[in-house]
Short mmCIF file of C-alpha atoms in Angstrom, two decimals:
data_model
loop_
_atom_site.label_atom_id
_atom_site.label_comp_id
_atom_site.label_asym_id
_atom_site.label_seq_id
_atom_site.Cartn_x
_atom_site.Cartn_y
_atom_site.Cartn_z
CA MET M 1 -61.02 196.95 -179.94
CA GLU M 2 -60.79 199.15 -176.86
CA ILE M 3 -57.70 198.51 -174.73
CA ASP M 4 -57.55 199.14 -170.98
CA ARG M 5 -54.01 200.40 -170.84
CA ARG M 6 -53.69 199.88 -167.07
CA ALA M 7 -54.76 196.34 -167.35
CA PHE M 8 -52.47 195.78 -170.32
CA ILE M 9 -49.46 197.15 -168.53
CA ALA M 10 -50.31 195.28 -165.34
CA SER M 11 -50.57 192.02 -167.45
CA LEU M 12 -47.01 192.62 -168.52
CA GLY M 13 -45.76 192.95 -164.94
CA GLY M 14 -46.10 196.70 -164.48
CA THR M 15 -44.34 199.81 -165.98
CA ALA M 16 -40.85 198.71 -164.76
CA ALA M 17 -41.15 195.40 -166.60
CA VAL M 18 -42.46 197.09 -169.68
CA ALA M 19 -39.60 199.60 -169.66
CA MET M 20 -37.22 196.68 -170.05
CA MET M 21 -38.91 195.37 -173.22
CA ASP M 22 -37.78 196.30 -176.74
CA SER M 23 -40.21 197.55 -179.34
CA GLU M 24 -40.78 194.13 -180.92
CA ALA M 25 -41.52 192.50 -177.56
CA LYS M 26 -43.95 195.27 -176.76
CA ALA M 27 -45.65 194.88 -180.10
CA ASP M 28 -45.86 191.13 -179.63
CA SER M 29 -47.20 191.54 -176.20
CA LEU M 30 -49.91 193.92 -177.29
CA GLU M 31 -50.93 191.63 -180.10
CA HIS M 32 -51.04 188.65 -177.69
CA TYR M 33 -52.99 190.74 -175.17
CA MET M 34 -55.52 191.72 -177.82
CA GLU M 35 -55.95 188.14 -178.98
CA GLU M 36 -56.68 187.14 -175.33
CA GLN M 37 -59.16 189.97 -174.93
CA LEU M 38 -60.87 188.91 -178.12
CA ASP M 39 -61.04 185.23 -176.83
CA GLU M 40 -62.51 186.53 -173.56
CA GLN M 41 -65.16 188.58 -175.31
CA VAL M 42 -66.14 185.72 -177.60
CA ALA M 43 -66.33 183.41 -174.64
CA ALA M 44 -68.35 185.95 -172.64
CA ASN M 45 -70.79 186.23 -175.51
CA GLN M 46 -71.05 182.51 -175.75
CA ALA M 47 -71.85 182.41 -171.99
CA ARG M 48 -74.71 184.76 -172.63
CA GLU M 49 -76.23 182.55 -175.23
CA LYS M 50 -79.68 181.16 -174.72
CA PHE M 51 -79.24 177.59 -173.55
CA PRO M 52 -81.78 175.04 -174.77
CA THR M 53 -84.39 173.33 -172.57
CA VAL M 54 -84.52 169.62 -172.09
CA ALA M 55 -87.68 169.54 -174.23
CA GLU M 56 -85.86 171.46 -177.06
CA ILE M 57 -83.08 168.92 -177.01
CA GLU M 58 -85.46 166.04 -177.07
CA ALA M 59 -87.27 167.64 -180.03
CA GLN M 60 -84.04 167.22 -182.03
CA ILE M 61 -84.04 163.42 -181.76
CA GLU M 62 -85.93 162.76 -185.00
CA THR M 63 -83.82 165.21 -186.90
CA ARG M 64 -80.80 162.79 -186.80
CA ASN M 65 -80.12 159.42 -188.37
CA TYR M 66 -78.26 158.19 -185.34
CA ARG M 67 -78.74 158.16 -181.59
CA ARG M 68 -76.77 160.55 -179.42
CA GLY M 69 -75.52 157.77 -177.31
CA ALA M 70 -73.78 155.91 -180.18
CA GLY M 71 -70.05 155.62 -179.87
CA SER M 72 -68.02 157.82 -182.05
CA LEU M 73 -66.31 154.92 -183.88
CA PHE M 74 -69.77 154.04 -185.23
CA VAL M 75 -70.99 157.41 -186.41
CA SER M 76 -69.33 159.97 -188.67
CA GLY M 77 -70.03 163.60 -188.09
CA ARG M 78 -68.79 164.38 -191.59
CA GLY M 79 -69.76 162.13 -194.43
CA ASN M 80 -69.11 158.42 -194.59
CA VAL M 81 -66.98 156.54 -191.98
CA LYS M 82 -63.47 155.61 -193.05
CA LYS M 83 -61.93 152.13 -193.17
CA LEU M 84 -59.94 151.43 -190.00
CA THR M 85 -56.40 150.22 -189.81
CA PRO M 86 -56.47 146.55 -188.55
CA MET M 87 -55.29 146.18 -184.98
CA PRO M 88 -52.09 144.10 -184.38
CA LYS M 89 -52.47 140.55 -183.13
CA ASN M 90 -51.43 141.19 -179.58
CA ALA M 91 -52.90 144.70 -179.28
CA THR M 92 -51.75 146.85 -176.37
CA LEU M 93 -53.37 149.83 -174.78
CA LYS M 94 -50.93 152.06 -176.76
CA ASP M 95 -52.11 150.37 -180.04
CA PHE M 96 -55.73 151.22 -179.11
CA PHE M 97 -54.82 154.86 -178.40
CA GLU M 98 -53.09 155.12 -181.76
CA LEU M 99 -55.52 153.14 -183.90
CA ARG M 100 -58.99 153.53 -182.24
CA PHE M 101 -58.96 156.35 -179.71
CA ALA M 102 -56.84 158.93 -181.64
CA PRO M 103 -56.55 161.80 -181.34
CA ALA M 104 -57.74 161.34 -177.78
CA ASN M 105 -56.80 164.96 -177.15
CA HIS M 106 -59.30 165.48 -174.33
CA VAL M 107 -58.18 162.58 -172.18
CA LEU M 108 -54.48 163.32 -172.83
CA GLN M 109 -54.98 167.00 -171.77
CA SER M 110 -56.85 165.81 -168.69
CA ALA M 111 -54.11 163.37 -167.68
CA THR M 112 -51.38 165.85 -168.46
CA ARG M 113 -52.96 168.29 -166.11
CA ALA M 114 -53.21 165.70 -163.44
CA LEU M 115 -49.61 164.83 -163.87
CA LYS M 116 -48.36 168.44 -163.77
CA THR M 117 -50.37 169.29 -160.76
CA GLY M 118 -48.97 166.43 -158.72
CA MET M 119 -51.96 164.03 -158.51
CA THR M 120 -51.56 160.36 -157.68
CA GLU M 121 -50.84 157.82 -160.43
CA GLU M 122 -54.13 156.19 -159.95
CA VAL M 123 -55.85 159.53 -160.65
CA ILE M 124 -53.57 160.28 -163.59
CA LEU M 125 -54.33 156.91 -165.09
CA ALA M 126 -58.12 157.39 -164.51
CA CYS M 127 -57.92 160.79 -166.25
CA LEU M 128 -56.10 159.17 -169.15
CA LEU M 129 -58.77 156.50 -169.54
CA HIS M 130 -61.97 158.20 -168.26
CA ASP M 131 -63.62 159.00 -171.64
CA VAL M 132 -62.01 156.63 -174.16
CA VAL M 133 -65.04 154.33 -173.99
CA LEU M 134 -66.96 157.12 -175.79
CA ASN M 135 -65.54 155.55 -178.90
CA LEU M 136 -67.69 152.53 -178.06
CA ILE M 137 -70.75 154.07 -176.44
CA LYS M 138 -71.65 157.37 -174.85
CA VAL M 139 -74.62 156.61 -172.70
CA ASP M 140 -73.61 155.76 -169.09
CA HIS M 141 -69.98 156.06 -170.11
CA GLY M 142 -68.67 156.03 -166.58
CA TRP M 143 -70.05 152.48 -165.94
CA TRP M 144 -69.11 151.21 -169.36
CA GLY M 145 -65.61 152.70 -169.08
CA ALA M 146 -65.06 151.19 -165.64
CA GLN M 147 -66.21 147.82 -166.98
CA LEU M 148 -63.82 148.09 -169.94
CA PHE M 149 -60.82 148.71 -167.73
CA GLU M 150 -61.69 146.85 -164.56
CA PRO M 151 -59.62 143.67 -165.29
CA TYR M 152 -56.51 145.68 -165.97
CA ILE M 153 -56.20 148.68 -163.64
CA PRO M 154 -56.10 149.53 -159.93
CA GLU M 155 -59.44 149.50 -158.05
CA LYS M 156 -59.17 153.16 -157.26
CA SER M 157 -58.81 154.09 -160.88
CA THR M 158 -61.87 151.98 -161.84
CA PHE M 159 -63.78 153.66 -159.07
CA ALA M 160 -62.78 157.02 -160.39
CA ILE M 161 -63.71 156.31 -163.96
CA LYS M 162 -67.04 154.73 -162.93
CA TYR M 163 -68.24 157.59 -160.71
CA HIS M 164 -66.85 160.69 -162.47
CA GLN M 165 -69.97 160.42 -164.64
CA ALA M 166 -72.33 161.08 -161.71
CA LEU M 167 -70.18 163.73 -159.95
CA ARG M 168 -70.04 165.88 -163.05
CA PHE M 169 -73.54 167.20 -162.28
CA PHE M 170 -72.73 168.29 -158.75
CA PRO M 171 -70.36 171.29 -158.32
CA ASP M 172 -67.89 171.27 -155.47
CA SER M 173 -66.13 174.51 -155.10
CA ASP M 174 -63.97 173.23 -152.19
CA ALA M 175 -62.57 170.56 -154.49
CA GLY M 176 -62.24 172.99 -157.41
CA TYR M 177 -65.14 171.71 -159.52
CA GLU M 178 -67.42 174.23 -161.25
CA TYR M 179 -70.62 173.29 -163.12
CA PRO M 180 -69.61 173.94 -166.75
CA ASP M 181 -71.64 175.98 -169.26
CA GLN M 182 -71.29 173.13 -171.85
CA TYR M 183 -73.64 170.95 -169.85
CA LEU M 184 -76.38 173.56 -170.16
CA ARG M 185 -75.87 173.30 -173.85
CA ILE M 186 -75.68 169.44 -173.99
CA PHE M 187 -78.27 168.48 -171.40
CA GLY M 188 -80.50 171.66 -171.23
CA HIS M 189 -80.60 174.47 -168.60
CA ASP M 190 -83.52 172.77 -166.80
CA TYR M 191 -81.97 169.36 -166.73
CA THR M 192 -82.20 167.35 -163.46
CA PRO M 193 -79.98 164.28 -163.16
CA PRO M 194 -82.03 160.98 -163.07
CA PRO M 195 -82.51 159.22 -159.73
CA HIS M 196 -79.75 156.72 -160.28
CA ILE M 197 -77.27 159.54 -160.73
CA GLN M 198 -78.49 161.40 -157.67
CA SER M 199 -78.28 158.29 -155.41
CA THR M 200 -74.91 157.38 -156.86
CA TYR M 201 -73.68 160.92 -156.02
CA LYS M 202 -74.94 160.62 -152.42
CA MET M 203 -73.10 157.33 -152.05
CA VAL M 204 -69.81 158.53 -153.55
CA ARG M 205 -69.96 161.76 -151.67
CA ASN M 206 -69.71 159.87 -148.43
CA HIS M 207 -67.15 157.34 -149.67
CA LYS M 208 -63.54 157.35 -148.53
CA TRP M 209 -62.40 157.48 -152.16
CA TYR M 210 -64.67 160.41 -153.05
CA MET M 211 -61.69 162.54 -154.21
CA GLU M 212 -60.62 160.06 -156.89
CA PRO M 213 -63.64 160.52 -159.20
CA ARG M 214 -63.86 164.17 -158.09
CA LEU M 215 -60.34 164.88 -159.35
CA VAL M 216 -61.21 163.29 -162.69
CA THR M 217 -64.14 165.81 -162.99
CA VAL M 218 -61.74 168.69 -161.93
CA ASN M 219 -59.25 167.80 -164.63
CA ASP M 220 -62.06 167.13 -167.13
CA LEU M 221 -63.09 170.74 -167.07
CA TYR M 222 -59.68 172.01 -168.11
CA ALA M 223 -59.18 169.64 -170.96
CA PHE M 224 -60.90 171.40 -173.78
CA ASP M 225 -58.04 173.50 -175.13
CA PRO M 226 -57.95 173.38 -178.96
CA ASN M 227 -54.32 174.60 -178.89
CA ALA M 228 -52.92 172.18 -176.38
CA LYS M 229 -50.10 169.92 -177.54
CA VAL M 230 -50.27 166.55 -175.86
CA SER M 231 -48.88 163.03 -176.23
CA LEU M 232 -49.14 159.60 -174.75
CA ASP M 233 -45.39 159.45 -174.09
CA PRO M 234 -45.36 160.99 -170.62
CA PHE M 235 -47.71 158.23 -169.51
CA THR M 236 -45.65 155.29 -170.72
CA ASP M 237 -44.21 154.57 -167.20
CA ILE M 238 -47.55 154.94 -165.41
CA ILE M 239 -49.22 152.63 -167.89
CA GLY M 240 -46.33 150.19 -167.44
CA ARG M 241 -46.70 150.23 -163.68
CA HIS M 242 -50.42 150.15 -163.43
CA PHE M 243 -51.95 148.59 -166.56
CA LYS M 244 -51.87 144.78 -166.72
CA GLN M 245 -51.26 144.35 -170.28
CA PRO M 246 -52.36 140.78 -171.32
CA LYS M 247 -49.72 138.93 -173.43
CA GLU M 248 -52.46 137.63 -175.73
CA GLY M 249 -53.45 141.21 -176.57
CA LEU M 250 -56.53 143.08 -175.45
CA GLY M 251 -59.62 141.26 -176.72
CA ASN M 252 -57.90 137.84 -176.78
CA ASP M 253 -57.52 137.33 -173.03
CA ASN M 254 -60.89 136.06 -172.03
CA THR M 255 -61.67 138.67 -169.32
CA ALA M 256 -65.10 140.08 -168.52
CA SER M 257 -64.45 142.93 -171.00
CA SER M 258 -62.59 141.21 -173.80
CA HIS M 259 -65.68 141.38 -176.01
CA MET M 260 -65.70 145.16 -175.59
CA TRP M 261 -62.12 145.38 -176.80
CA ARG M 262 -63.01 143.15 -179.80
CA THR M 263 -65.91 145.46 -180.60
CA LEU M 264 -63.51 148.39 -180.60
CA SER M 265 -61.07 146.42 -182.70
CA ASN M 266 -63.69 145.59 -185.34
CA PRO M 267 -66.63 147.93 -185.24
CA ASP M 268 -67.46 146.99 -188.87
CA ALA M 269 -68.40 143.42 -187.96
CA PRO M 270 -72.11 143.03 -188.95
CA LEU M 271 -73.04 140.62 -186.10
CA MET L 1 -42.24 190.66 -188.63
CA ARG L 2 -42.71 193.78 -190.77
CA LEU L 3 -40.86 196.86 -189.62
CA SER L 4 -44.00 199.01 -190.09
CA ARG L 5 -45.94 196.83 -187.72
CA VAL L 6 -43.21 197.05 -185.07
CA LEU L 7 -43.04 200.82 -185.40
CA GLY L 8 -46.86 201.21 -185.52
CA LEU L 9 -47.65 199.01 -182.59
CA GLY L 10 -44.47 200.04 -180.75
CA SER L 11 -45.29 203.75 -180.86
CA TRP L 12 -48.84 203.01 -179.75
CA VAL L 13 -47.51 201.03 -176.81
CA LEU L 14 -45.11 203.84 -176.00
CA GLY L 15 -47.98 206.31 -176.04
CA LEU L 16 -49.93 204.17 -173.66
CA LEU L 17 -46.94 203.94 -171.31
CA LEU L 18 -46.25 207.64 -171.27
CA ALA L 19 -49.83 208.29 -170.19
CA ALA L 20 -49.99 205.42 -167.75
CA THR L 21 -49.93 205.39 -163.97
CA PRO L 22 -49.99 202.18 -161.94
CA THR L 23 -53.46 200.75 -161.30
CA GLN L 24 -54.90 202.24 -158.12
CA GLY L 25 -54.41 199.74 -155.38
CA GLN L 26 -52.12 197.56 -157.37
CA SER L 27 -49.94 195.70 -154.90
CA LYS L 28 -46.21 195.84 -154.53
CA PRO L 29 -44.52 192.66 -155.78
CA THR L 30 -44.31 189.75 -153.41
CA ASN L 31 -41.68 187.10 -153.84
CA TYR L 32 -42.69 183.39 -153.46
CA LYS L 33 -39.58 181.15 -153.95
CA GLY L 34 -38.40 183.26 -156.92
CA LEU L 35 -41.93 183.88 -158.32
CA GLU L 36 -42.60 187.65 -158.20
CA ILE L 37 -46.28 188.15 -157.65
CA THR L 38 -48.35 191.39 -158.08
CA VAL L 39 -52.09 191.83 -157.62
CA ALA L 40 -53.19 193.62 -160.78
CA GLY L 41 -56.80 193.96 -159.68
CA VAL L 42 -59.97 192.28 -158.64
CA GLU L 43 -63.09 191.75 -160.75
CA ARG L 44 -66.57 190.34 -160.12
CA ALA L 45 -68.42 188.24 -162.70
CA GLU L 46 -71.24 185.77 -163.07
CA THR L 47 -69.31 183.61 -165.45
CA VAL L 48 -65.66 182.91 -165.87
CA GLY L 49 -63.40 181.21 -168.37
CA LEU L 50 -61.84 178.14 -166.77
CA ARG L 51 -58.14 178.57 -167.58
CA ASP L 52 -55.10 177.46 -165.65
CA CYS L 53 -52.01 179.50 -164.94
CA PRO L 54 -50.19 180.40 -167.14
CA PRO L 55 -53.43 180.58 -169.19
CA GLY L 56 -54.11 178.43 -172.25
CA SER L 57 -57.20 178.57 -174.43
CA ASN L 58 -59.51 176.22 -172.64
CA THR L 59 -63.07 176.73 -173.90
CA VAL L 60 -65.09 175.71 -170.85
CA ARG L 61 -66.69 178.34 -168.63
CA GLY L 62 -67.97 178.17 -165.09
CA LEU L 63 -71.33 179.75 -164.10
CA THR L 64 -72.67 181.04 -160.82
CA LYS L 65 -76.06 180.55 -159.22
CA PRO L 66 -78.27 183.35 -157.98
CA GLY L 67 -76.76 184.96 -154.86
CA GLU L 68 -73.22 184.06 -155.96
CA GLU L 69 -70.58 185.70 -158.01
CA PHE L 70 -67.01 184.95 -159.00
CA ALA L 71 -64.40 187.13 -157.34
CA ILE L 72 -61.58 187.08 -159.82
CA VAL L 73 -58.17 188.08 -158.44
CA ASN L 74 -55.88 189.01 -161.24
CA LEU L 75 -52.27 188.17 -160.47
CA SER L 76 -49.23 189.10 -162.52
CA PHE L 77 -46.20 186.76 -162.30
CA LYS L 78 -42.62 187.26 -163.14
CA VAL L 79 -40.32 184.18 -163.05
CA THR L 80 -36.93 185.05 -161.67
CA PRO L 81 -33.83 182.88 -162.01
CA ALA L 82 -34.32 181.84 -158.35
CA PHE L 83 -37.58 180.06 -159.18
CA LYS L 84 -37.10 176.27 -159.09
CA GLU L 85 -40.55 174.94 -158.19
CA THR L 86 -42.44 172.65 -160.53
CA ILE L 87 -45.63 172.36 -158.59
CA VAL L 88 -47.00 175.47 -156.87
CA LYS L 89 -50.05 175.14 -154.60
CA LYS L 90 -53.32 176.80 -155.70
CA PRO L 91 -53.91 180.22 -154.23
CA VAL L 92 -56.54 180.28 -151.48
CA LEU L 93 -58.74 183.33 -150.99
CA LEU L 94 -59.72 184.52 -147.52
CA ASP L 95 -62.60 186.89 -147.09
CA ALA L 96 -62.54 189.81 -144.59
CA GLY L 97 -63.69 187.43 -141.88
CA GLY L 98 -61.10 184.84 -142.55
CA LYS L 99 -63.35 182.33 -144.34
CA THR L 100 -61.46 180.40 -147.01
CA PHE L 101 -62.51 179.86 -150.68
CA ASN L 102 -60.82 177.54 -153.14
CA THR L 103 -60.33 178.06 -156.85
CA ALA L 104 -60.81 175.52 -159.62
CA MET L 105 -57.67 176.96 -161.37
CA SER L 106 -54.27 175.51 -160.91
CA PHE L 107 -50.66 176.35 -161.72
CA VAL L 108 -49.50 174.18 -164.53
CA ASP L 109 -45.81 174.68 -165.56
CA PRO L 110 -45.54 178.00 -163.65
CA GLY L 111 -41.89 178.42 -164.81
CA SER L 112 -42.56 177.74 -168.49
CA VAL L 113 -42.78 181.43 -169.54
CA PRO L 114 -40.91 184.44 -168.08
CA GLN L 115 -44.03 186.48 -167.17
CA TYR L 116 -47.76 186.07 -167.35
CA SER L 117 -51.00 187.10 -165.81
CA CYS L 118 -53.78 184.90 -164.44
CA GLY L 119 -57.29 185.56 -163.13
CA PHE L 120 -58.01 183.09 -160.23
CA ALA L 121 -61.76 182.84 -159.76
CA TYR L 122 -63.46 182.15 -156.46
CA ARG L 123 -67.18 181.41 -156.12
CA VAL L 124 -68.30 183.71 -153.25
CA PRO L 125 -71.63 185.06 -151.98
CA THR L 126 -72.43 188.24 -153.82
CA GLY L 127 -70.71 191.29 -152.25
CA THR L 128 -68.15 189.32 -150.24
CA LYS L 129 -65.44 191.60 -148.90
CA LEU L 130 -62.04 190.18 -149.75
CA GLY L 131 -59.30 189.89 -147.07
CA LYS L 132 -56.24 188.29 -148.62
CA ILE L 133 -54.89 185.72 -151.02
CA GLN L 134 -52.55 183.02 -149.89
CA ILE L 135 -50.18 180.95 -151.93
CA ASP L 136 -48.63 178.31 -149.74
CA THR L 137 -46.70 180.37 -147.14
CA THR L 138 -47.09 183.69 -148.91
CA THR L 139 -49.99 186.03 -148.19
CA ILE L 140 -51.01 189.15 -150.09
CA ASP L 141 -53.49 191.73 -148.78
CA LEU L 142 -56.53 192.43 -150.87
CA THR L 143 -58.46 194.85 -148.71
CA SER L 144 -57.51 197.80 -150.84
CA PHE L 145 -59.38 196.17 -153.79
CA ASN L 146 -62.73 196.21 -151.99
CA LYS L 147 -64.90 199.00 -153.36
#
């Protein structure tokens, strides 16, 4: 690999900073720098890949034995599905994170970023919850997710979860949201959002709470780090303050979404 | 770590250093509340890895549309003992005419490592002349990085 020595030295803070490092630190720094450069090159090559068209993606439908919109609890990417640990009687949100949503790495990374960049607790909570419904269903996951959590969380968080789905397709540089390359891969490079997504975007763009779902999309982009170490622990207090945990347990509390929690509890029920 | 590796890589690094001169136009360090900031350079690109600062290994990339490019301002940071902040505002780019541009990248745990480098990407019209970069109350001139 070719190393740009000026860039390398600059990355260490300049010649003066390098002069203060011992040999081992220099060697470590060089190795780390080379790893980063390699990652960059691999990523750049990926970015130059030929992205599929919508038609090419549609042509793959009959090559699968499942629908793309099926929730991940219902489909195994590798071999047969595994038997699930039964949920406790009075299941809490934490129980669902541990037993049904795990590892939940993406949403935990997203919420961690929101927490560390000083966002509001409503936005942090929305980031934490915005994609967990993908375990149940992927199609229209913003609306399904909002419905799942609506009885339990602040209205702003529900709004953010519901509408992040539509805002994802519309970049907003001022707010710090870039259109991600992965959507070209998932939806096709010639994809146009359907009319209901476009009209939803127009409505939300002019809404006083626009920034709530927008910040969910902003944090969404930065939550695909395979090396990130995250945990639910930093969010215990926020969940305690904003999530109305039913004493009967989620699924047993007769709300408009209790059936969805029961489905997540027991996705092996035949009917 | 094996001694041979240390000696091998160490001597290579030493060789690089002996031959090195500071990057042309590299800025003098600016101090922001104990965070020593140096502009290491500016790049232009059609696509950019979306990584926060200090950088992790996020896999998502941002793409430009025709007529746009990313102006990537590479900043080096040194955390001094005086640095106490936990949340540092995102840097804002100003073009030569004073128009502002925001970045998607944020500072996340800026005091977690002693020194690091980050490329802050700004979506700008192709060929935009850069003016300065501003972090909260601190401003760094970028005009010497315009080709």
